[in-house]
CSV table of C-alpha atoms and ligand atoms in Angstrom, one decimal:
chain,number,residue,atom,x,y,z
A,165,MET,CA,43.2,-69.0,-33.2
A,166,THR,CA,40.0,-70.3,-32.5
A,167,ASN,CA,38.6,-70.1,-28.8
A,168,LYS,CA,39.6,-73.4,-26.7
A,169,VAL,CA,36.7,-75.7,-25.9
A,170,GLN,CA,36.5,-77.8,-22.5
A,171,LEU,CA,36.8,-81.5,-22.7
A,172,GLY,CA,33.7,-82.1,-20.4
A,173,SER,CA,34.3,-81.5,-16.9
A,174,SER,CA,37.8,-82.3,-16.9
A,175,GLU,CA,40.8,-79.6,-17.1
A,176,VAL,CA,41.4,-80.2,-20.6
A,177,PHE,CA,40.9,-77.8,-23.1
A,178,ALA,CA,41.3,-77.7,-27.1
A,179,ASN,CA,40.6,-76.3,-30.5
A,180,PRO,CA,37.1,-77.9,-31.3
A,181,ILE,CA,38.8,-79.1,-34.6
A,182,GLY,CA,40.7,-82.3,-33.6
A,183,LEU,CA,42.0,-85.0,-36.3
A,184,GLY,CA,41.3,-88.4,-36.3
A,185,THR,CA,44.6,-90.6,-37.0
A,186,ASN,CA,43.4,-94.1,-37.9
A,187,ALA,CA,44.5,-93.6,-41.2
A,188,VAL,CA,47.9,-92.6,-39.7
A,189,GLY,CA,49.6,-96.2,-39.8
A,190,GLY,CA,46.3,-97.8,-39.6
A,191,HIS,CA,47.9,-100.6,-41.9
A,192,ASN,CA,44.9,-103.1,-40.4
A,193,LEU,CA,42.1,-100.1,-41.8
A,194,TYR,CA,43.5,-98.8,-45.2
A,195,PRO,CA,45.7,-101.2,-47.5
A,196,ASN,CA,49.0,-99.3,-48.8
A,197,LEU,CA,49.3,-96.5,-46.2
A,198,ASP,CA,52.2,-94.5,-46.3
A,199,GLU,CA,54.1,-93.6,-43.2
A,200,GLN,CA,55.6,-90.7,-44.0
A,201,VAL,CA,52.5,-89.3,-45.7
A,202,GLY,CA,50.6,-90.2,-41.6
A,203,LYS,CA,53.9,-88.3,-39.8
A,204,GLN,CA,53.7,-85.1,-42.4
A,205,LEU,CA,49.8,-84.7,-41.9
A,206,VAL,CA,50.0,-85.1,-38.2
A,207,LYS,CA,52.8,-82.6,-38.0
A,208,THR,CA,50.6,-80.6,-40.4
A,209,ALA,CA,47.8,-80.6,-38.1
A,210,ILE,CA,50.0,-79.6,-35.4
A,211,GLU,CA,51.9,-76.7,-37.3
A,212,SER,CA,48.5,-75.5,-38.1
A,213,GLY,CA,46.9,-75.2,-34.3
A,214,ILE,CA,44.7,-78.5,-34.3
A,215,GLN,CA,45.7,-80.2,-30.8
A,216,LEU,CA,43.3,-82.7,-30.3
A,217,ILE,CA,45.1,-85.8,-31.8
A,218,ASP,CA,42.4,-88.8,-32.0
A,219,THR,CA,44.4,-92.1,-31.9
A,220,ALA,CA,43.9,-95.9,-30.5
A,221,LEU,CA,45.9,-98.5,-29.8
A,222,LEU,CA,43.7,-100.7,-32.5
A,223,TYR,CA,44.8,-98.3,-35.3
A,224,GLY,CA,47.7,-100.4,-36.5
A,225,PRO,CA,47.7,-102.2,-34.4
A,226,PHE,CA,50.1,-99.7,-32.4
A,227,ARG,CA,51.4,-98.6,-35.1
A,228,SER,CA,49.5,-94.9,-35.3
A,229,GLU,CA,50.1,-94.5,-31.9
A,230,GLN,CA,54.0,-95.3,-32.5
A,231,LEU,CA,53.9,-92.5,-35.4
A,232,ILE,CA,52.0,-90.2,-33.3
A,233,GLY,CA,54.4,-90.1,-30.5
A,234,GLU,CA,57.5,-89.9,-33.1
A,235,VAL,CA,56.0,-86.4,-34.3
A,236,ILE,CA,55.6,-85.2,-30.7
A,237,LYS,CA,59.0,-86.1,-30.1
A,238,GLU,CA,60.2,-84.9,-33.4
A,239,MET,CA,58.8,-81.6,-32.9
A,240,GLY,CA,59.4,-81.2,-29.3
A,241,CYS,CA,55.7,-79.9,-28.9
A,242,ARG,CA,54.2,-82.4,-25.8
A,243,GLU,CA,52.4,-79.6,-24.3
A,244,GLN,CA,50.9,-78.6,-27.4
A,245,VAL,CA,49.1,-81.4,-28.3
A,246,VAL,CA,45.9,-82.7,-26.2
A,247,LEU,CA,46.6,-86.8,-26.8
A,248,ALA,CA,43.4,-89.1,-27.1
A,249,THR,CA,44.2,-92.7,-27.0
A,250,LYS,CA,41.8,-95.6,-26.4
A,251,ILE,CA,42.7,-99.1,-24.6
A,252,GLY,CA,40.4,-102.2,-24.1
A,253,PRO,CA,41.0,-104.4,-27.2
A,254,LYS,CA,44.0,-107.0,-26.9
A,255,PHE,CA,44.7,-110.0,-29.3
A,256,VAL,CA,45.1,-113.5,-28.5
A,257,ASP,CA,45.8,-116.1,-31.7
A,258,GLU,CA,45.3,-113.1,-33.3
A,259,LYS,CA,41.5,-112.9,-32.5
A,260,MET,CA,40.7,-109.3,-31.0
A,261,LEU,CA,38.8,-109.3,-27.5
A,262,ILE,CA,38.1,-106.6,-25.7
A,263,ASP,CA,39.5,-106.9,-21.6
A,264,ASN,CA,38.3,-103.4,-19.4
A,265,SER,CA,39.8,-105.7,-15.9
A,266,ALA,CA,41.6,-103.3,-13.7
A,267,ASP,CA,45.0,-105.2,-14.1
A,268,PHE,CA,44.9,-104.8,-17.9
A,269,LEU,CA,43.7,-101.3,-17.7
A,270,ARG,CA,46.5,-100.7,-15.5
A,271,SER,CA,49.6,-102.2,-17.5
A,272,GLU,CA,47.8,-101.3,-21.1
A,273,VAL,CA,47.8,-97.5,-19.9
A,274,ASP,CA,51.9,-97.8,-19.3
A,275,ALA,CA,51.7,-99.1,-22.6
A,276,ALA,CA,50.3,-96.1,-24.6
A,277,LEU,CA,52.5,-94.0,-22.3
A,278,GLN,CA,55.1,-96.0,-23.7
A,279,ARG,CA,54.0,-96.2,-27.3
A,280,LEU,CA,53.4,-92.4,-27.4
A,281,GLN,CA,56.6,-91.2,-25.5
A,282,THR,CA,54.7,-89.0,-23.0
A,283,ASP,CA,54.4,-89.4,-19.9
A,284,TYR,CA,50.5,-88.5,-19.7
A,285,ILE,CA,47.8,-89.1,-22.0
A,286,ASP,CA,45.4,-86.3,-21.9
A,287,LEU,CA,42.2,-88.1,-23.0
A,288,MET,CA,42.0,-91.9,-22.2
A,289,TYR,CA,39.2,-93.6,-23.3
A,290,LEU,CA,38.0,-97.1,-23.2
A,291,HIS,CA,37.5,-97.9,-26.5
A,292,TYR,CA,34.5,-100.8,-26.2
A,293,PRO,CA,32.1,-102.7,-23.1
A,294,ASP,CA,33.5,-105.9,-22.5
A,295,GLU,CA,31.1,-108.3,-21.3
A,296,VAL,CA,32.0,-108.7,-17.8
A,297,THR,CA,33.5,-105.5,-16.1
A,298,PRO,CA,31.3,-103.3,-14.4
A,299,LYS,CA,31.4,-100.0,-16.0
A,300,ASP,CA,31.8,-97.9,-13.7
A,301,GLU,CA,34.4,-100.5,-11.8
A,302,ALA,CA,36.7,-99.9,-15.1
A,303,ILE,CA,36.2,-95.7,-15.1
A,304,GLY,CA,37.1,-96.5,-11.4
A,305,VAL,CA,40.4,-97.8,-12.3
A,306,LEU,CA,40.6,-94.8,-15.0
A,307,LYS,CA,40.3,-92.4,-12.4
A,308,GLU,CA,42.7,-94.1,-10.2
A,309,LEU,CA,45.0,-93.5,-12.9
A,310,LYS,CA,43.8,-89.8,-13.4
A,311,ASP,CA,44.7,-89.1,-9.5
A,312,ALA,CA,47.9,-90.3,-10.2
A,313,GLY,CA,48.3,-87.7,-13.3
A,314,LYS,CA,49.0,-90.6,-16.3
A,315,ILE,CA,45.7,-89.5,-18.0
A,316,ARG,CA,44.0,-85.9,-17.8
A,317,ALA,CA,40.2,-87.1,-18.5
A,318,ILE,CA,38.3,-89.7,-19.1
A,319,GLY,CA,35.9,-91.3,-21.8
A,320,VAL,CA,33.9,-93.9,-23.5
A,321,SER,CA,33.6,-95.0,-27.1
A,322,ASN,CA,31.1,-97.5,-28.3
A,323,PHE,CA,29.2,-97.9,-25.3
A,324,SER,CA,25.3,-98.6,-25.6
A,325,PRO,CA,23.1,-95.6,-23.8
A,326,ASP,CA,22.4,-97.8,-20.9
A,327,GLN,CA,26.4,-98.4,-20.7
A,328,LEU,CA,27.0,-95.5,-20.8
A,329,LYS,CA,24.9,-94.4,-17.7
A,330,GLU,CA,26.7,-96.9,-15.8
A,331,ALA,CA,30.0,-95.9,-16.7
A,332,ASN,CA,29.4,-92.7,-15.9
A,333,LYS,CA,27.6,-93.0,-11.8
A,334,ASP,CA,29.8,-91.6,-10.2
A,335,GLY,CA,30.1,-88.9,-12.7
A,336,TYR,CA,33.9,-89.0,-14.0
A,337,VAL,CA,33.3,-89.6,-17.7
A,338,ASP,CA,34.2,-86.3,-19.6
A,339,VAL,CA,33.5,-87.4,-23.3
A,340,PHE,CA,31.5,-90.0,-25.2
A,341,GLN,CA,33.0,-90.7,-28.9
A,342,GLY,CA,30.4,-92.2,-30.8
A,343,GLN,CA,29.1,-92.6,-34.6
A,344,TYR,CA,27.2,-89.9,-35.6
A,345,ASN,CA,26.7,-87.9,-39.4
A,346,LEU,CA,24.3,-86.8,-41.0
A,347,LEU,CA,23.7,-90.0,-42.4
A,348,GLU,CA,23.5,-91.7,-39.2
A,349,ARG,CA,21.6,-89.4,-36.6
A,350,GLY,CA,20.5,-92.3,-34.1
A,351,ALA,CA,22.5,-90.2,-31.2
A,352,GLU,CA,20.8,-87.1,-31.2
A,353,GLN,CA,17.8,-89.4,-29.2
A,354,ALA,CA,20.1,-92.0,-28.1
A,355,TYR,CA,22.5,-90.2,-26.4
A,356,LEU,CA,22.8,-86.4,-26.9
A,357,PRO,CA,20.0,-85.4,-23.9
A,358,TYR,CA,21.9,-87.5,-21.0
A,359,THR,CA,25.4,-86.2,-22.3
A,360,ARG,CA,24.1,-82.7,-22.4
A,361,GLU,CA,22.4,-82.7,-19.1
A,362,HIS,CA,25.9,-84.8,-17.8
A,363,ASN,CA,28.2,-82.1,-18.9
A,364,ILE,CA,29.7,-84.7,-21.3
A,365,SER,CA,31.3,-83.4,-24.2
A,366,PHE,CA,30.1,-85.9,-27.1
A,367,ILE,CA,32.4,-86.2,-29.7
A,368,PRO,CA,31.3,-88.3,-33.1
A,369,TYR,CA,33.2,-90.2,-35.3
A,370,PHE,CA,32.7,-90.8,-39.2
A,371,PRO,CA,32.0,-87.1,-39.2
A,372,LEU,CA,32.3,-87.1,-43.2
A,373,ALA,CA,30.8,-90.7,-43.4
A,374,SER,CA,34.0,-91.5,-44.2
A,375,GLY,CA,34.4,-89.4,-47.0
A,376,ILE,CA,30.4,-89.3,-48.5
A,377,LEU,CA,30.0,-86.7,-46.7
A,378,ALA,CA,33.3,-84.6,-48.0
A,379,GLY,CA,31.6,-84.1,-51.8
A,380,LYS,CA,33.9,-85.2,-53.9
A,381,TYR,CA,32.4,-88.9,-55.1
A,382,ASN,CA,30.0,-89.8,-57.8
A,383,LYS,CA,28.3,-93.1,-58.1
A,384,GLU,CA,31.0,-94.6,-60.3
A,385,TYR,CA,33.6,-94.5,-57.9
A,386,VAL,CA,34.7,-97.8,-57.0
A,387,PHE,CA,36.2,-98.3,-53.4
A,388,HIS,CA,39.0,-100.7,-52.8
A,389,ASP,CA,38.9,-100.2,-48.5
A,390,LEU,CA,36.7,-101.2,-45.9
A,391,ARG,CA,34.5,-98.8,-47.4
A,392,ALA,CA,33.5,-101.6,-50.0
A,393,ASN,CA,31.7,-103.2,-47.8
A,394,MET,CA,30.0,-100.7,-45.2
A,395,PRO,CA,25.7,-99.8,-45.8
A,396,HIS,CA,26.2,-96.1,-47.2
A,397,PHE,CA,28.6,-97.0,-50.3
A,398,GLN,CA,26.2,-100.1,-51.4
A,399,GLY,CA,24.5,-99.3,-54.4
A,400,GLU,CA,20.8,-97.4,-54.3
A,401,ALA,CA,21.8,-96.6,-50.5
A,402,PHE,CA,24.8,-94.5,-52.2
A,403,VAL,CA,23.0,-92.9,-54.8
A,404,ALA,CA,20.3,-91.6,-52.7
A,405,ASN,CA,23.5,-90.2,-50.4
A,406,LEU,CA,25.4,-88.6,-53.0
A,407,GLU,CA,22.5,-87.2,-53.7
A,408,LYS,CA,21.8,-85.1,-50.5
A,409,VAL,CA,25.4,-84.5,-50.6
A,410,GLU,CA,24.5,-82.5,-54.2
A,411,GLN,CA,21.6,-80.8,-52.2
A,412,VAL,CA,24.0,-79.8,-49.6
A,413,ARG,CA,26.4,-78.5,-52.2
A,414,LYS,CA,23.4,-75.5,-53.4
A,415,ILE,CA,23.8,-74.6,-50.0
A,416,ALA,CA,27.7,-74.5,-49.7
A,417,ASP,CA,27.9,-72.8,-53.6
A,418,ALA,CA,25.7,-70.1,-52.3
A,419,LYS,CA,27.9,-69.2,-49.4
A,420,GLY,CA,30.7,-69.4,-51.6
A,421,GLU,CA,32.4,-72.8,-49.3
A,422,GLU,CA,32.8,-76.1,-49.3
A,423,VAL,CA,30.1,-79.4,-49.0
A,424,ALA,CA,32.9,-80.7,-46.6
A,425,HIS,CA,33.3,-77.2,-44.1
A,426,VAL,CA,29.8,-77.0,-44.3
A,427,VAL,CA,28.7,-80.5,-42.9
A,428,LEU,CA,31.5,-80.2,-40.5
A,429,ALA,CA,30.8,-77.0,-39.6
A,430,TRP,CA,26.6,-78.1,-38.8
A,431,TYR,CA,28.1,-80.8,-36.6
A,432,LEU,CA,29.6,-77.6,-34.2
A,433,ALA,CA,26.5,-75.9,-34.1
A,434,GLN,CA,24.5,-78.8,-32.9
A,435,ASP,CA,24.2,-77.9,-29.1
A,436,GLY,CA,26.5,-81.1,-27.1
A,437,ILE,CA,29.0,-81.3,-30.1
A,438,ASP,CA,32.0,-79.9,-28.7
A,439,PHE,CA,34.7,-81.5,-31.3
A,440,ILE,CA,34.7,-82.9,-34.4
A,441,ILE,CA,37.7,-85.5,-35.7
A,442,PRO,CA,37.9,-85.6,-39.0
A,443,GLY,CA,40.0,-88.3,-40.5
A,444,ALA,CA,42.5,-87.6,-43.3
A,445,LYS,CA,44.7,-89.0,-45.5
A,446,ARG,CA,47.1,-86.2,-46.7
A,447,ALA,CA,48.6,-83.5,-45.0
A,448,ASP,CA,46.3,-80.9,-47.6
A,449,GLN,CA,42.9,-82.9,-46.0
A,450,VAL,CA,44.0,-81.5,-42.7
A,451,GLN,CA,44.6,-77.7,-43.9
A,452,SER,CA,41.4,-78.2,-45.4
A,453,ASN,CA,39.2,-79.2,-42.3
A,454,LEU,CA,40.6,-76.3,-40.2
A,455,LYS,CA,38.7,-74.0,-42.6
A,456,THR,CA,35.4,-75.3,-40.7
A,457,LEU,CA,36.1,-72.9,-38.6
A,458,ASP,CA,35.5,-70.0,-40.6
A,459,VAL,CA,32.1,-71.5,-41.6
A,460,ARG,CA,29.0,-69.8,-39.8
A,461,LEU,CA,25.7,-71.3,-40.6
A,462,THR,CA,22.7,-69.3,-40.3
A,463,ALA,CA,20.0,-71.1,-38.4
A,464,GLU,CA,17.6,-71.2,-42.0
A,465,GLU,CA,21.0,-72.9,-43.2
A,466,ILE,CA,21.0,-75.8,-40.0
A,467,GLN,CA,17.4,-76.4,-40.0
A,468,ALA,CA,17.6,-76.6,-44.0
A,469,ILE,CA,20.6,-79.4,-43.9
A,470,SER,CA,18.6,-80.9,-41.5
A,471,SER,CA,15.8,-81.3,-43.6
A,472,ILE,CA,17.8,-82.8,-46.8
A,473,PHE,CA,19.0,-85.9,-43.9
A,474,GLN,CA,15.6,-86.5,-41.9
B,135,NAP,P1,35.3,-89.4,-41.3
B,135,NAP,O1,36.3,-88.3,-40.4
B,135,NAP,O2,34.1,-89.6,-41.5
B,135,NAP,O3,36.2,-89.5,-43.0
B,135,NAP,C1,37.5,-89.2,-43.2
B,135,NAP,C2,38.2,-89.5,-44.4
B,135,NAP,O4,37.3,-88.4,-45.6
B,135,NAP,C3,39.3,-89.4,-45.2
B,135,NAP,O5,40.2,-90.3,-44.4
B,135,NAP,C4,39.6,-88.7,-46.3
B,135,NAP,O6,38.9,-90.0,-47.1
B,135,NAP,C5,37.7,-88.3,-46.5
B,135,NAP,N1,38.5,-86.8,-46.3
B,135,NAP,C6,38.7,-86.2,-44.9
B,135,NAP,N2,38.8,-84.4,-45.1
B,135,NAP,C7,38.4,-84.4,-46.5
B,135,NAP,C8,38.4,-83.0,-47.1
B,135,NAP,N3,38.6,-82.1,-46.4
B,135,NAP,N4,38.0,-83.4,-48.3
B,135,NAP,C9,38.0,-84.4,-49.3
B,135,NAP,N5,37.7,-85.5,-48.6
B,135,NAP,C10,37.9,-85.6,-47.2
B,135,NAP,O7,36.0,-90.9,-41.4
B,135,NAP,P2,37.2,-91.5,-40.5
B,135,NAP,O8,38.0,-91.0,-40.3
B,135,NAP,O9,37.4,-93.3,-40.1
B,135,NAP,O10,36.9,-91.2,-38.2
B,135,NAP,C11,37.0,-90.1,-38.0
B,135,NAP,C12,38.3,-90.4,-36.6
B,135,NAP,O11,37.3,-90.9,-35.9
B,135,NAP,C13,39.0,-91.5,-36.9
B,135,NAP,O12,40.3,-91.3,-37.8
B,135,NAP,C14,39.4,-92.0,-35.3
B,135,NAP,O13,40.2,-91.1,-34.7
B,135,NAP,C15,38.2,-91.9,-35.1
B,135,NAP,N6,37.2,-93.4,-35.1
B,135,NAP,C16,37.2,-93.8,-33.9
B,135,NAP,C17,35.9,-95.0,-34.1
B,135,NAP,C18,35.8,-95.8,-32.5
B,135,NAP,O14,35.5,-97.1,-32.1
B,135,NAP,N7,35.7,-94.9,-31.2
B,135,NAP,C19,35.3,-95.8,-35.1
B,135,NAP,C20,35.7,-94.8,-36.0
B,135,NAP,C21,36.4,-93.9,-36.4
B,135,NAP,P3,39.3,-90.1,-48.6
B,135,NAP,O15,40.5,-89.2,-48.9
B,135,NAP,O16,39.9,-91.7,-48.9
B,135,NAP,O17,37.8,-89.7,-49.4
């Protein structure tokens, strides 16, 4: 078992390899998901030592949280798990709106506790900024809920750099979750200097660029889910990305490691990236991604991978 890492300045610690669960009951994101396969992969993750389980109201919607709540109840393992979820979205006439108002956040934390069948959430995020609520006020509501023992750490996701600064005016933000991977490196300039300086854990989402960086696709592969519309999966960009992945494969092969693990290890080697939450669709991917902890990259390898994606 690995050393645990601290979530920002909170009292929450976890294995740096977590699990992203938007494919666990995330029927609105991926077609034909089997809920039993989803529950099994969460169970495997917990049995294998993964602690940080990342979900959101939005995945399903609601279903990912419910399934994770069921697994934890069935396993009787609440204290082994570091549960992270996200609130803010609401559905009005089947349209999604974002509401970070005080009343809504208070009632949504209670609703999330029910869906997850627990009496505390380890890390609660605002999933997106809304247009009207001052960011520090919204975080102030989460701080109240933290003081009341309903949540243990505070996060924000998808906030612009300025919105993050406003949210963290009183220093209450422990975690920022934003898109960052070898194909999308803007966060290195836009967020990491600030998060490092303020002891905020940066947790990248899409670490495998939705699977492309796992090194298993070729240019003939046809996607039938939301990836069919993602820029990195289109035409020439897709081919160029696959070529870069092949260069990483040379480094991985020379070490006797898999591309996915080398890529995931590269993130953890970056100053300020404390956790990763690769998503998985099957239990074997969960177990595979845990092998990242055994990968040791040299400074030359870190630099070489960085240069491939410059
Ligand atoms: P990701 O981690 O970049 O990619 C995950 C996909 O890669 C899996 O679904 C699987 O897809 C493939 N994969 C995973 N492990 C693999 C392995 N060992 N070998 C080969 N392929 C492997 O993308 P993501 O799951 O979309 O994002 C990660 C997590 O971040 C999500 O689950 C969610 O919790 C969070 N997230 C948050 C936000 C936000 O707004 N805060 C947005 C997006 C995601 P296939 O098997 O289909 O290839």
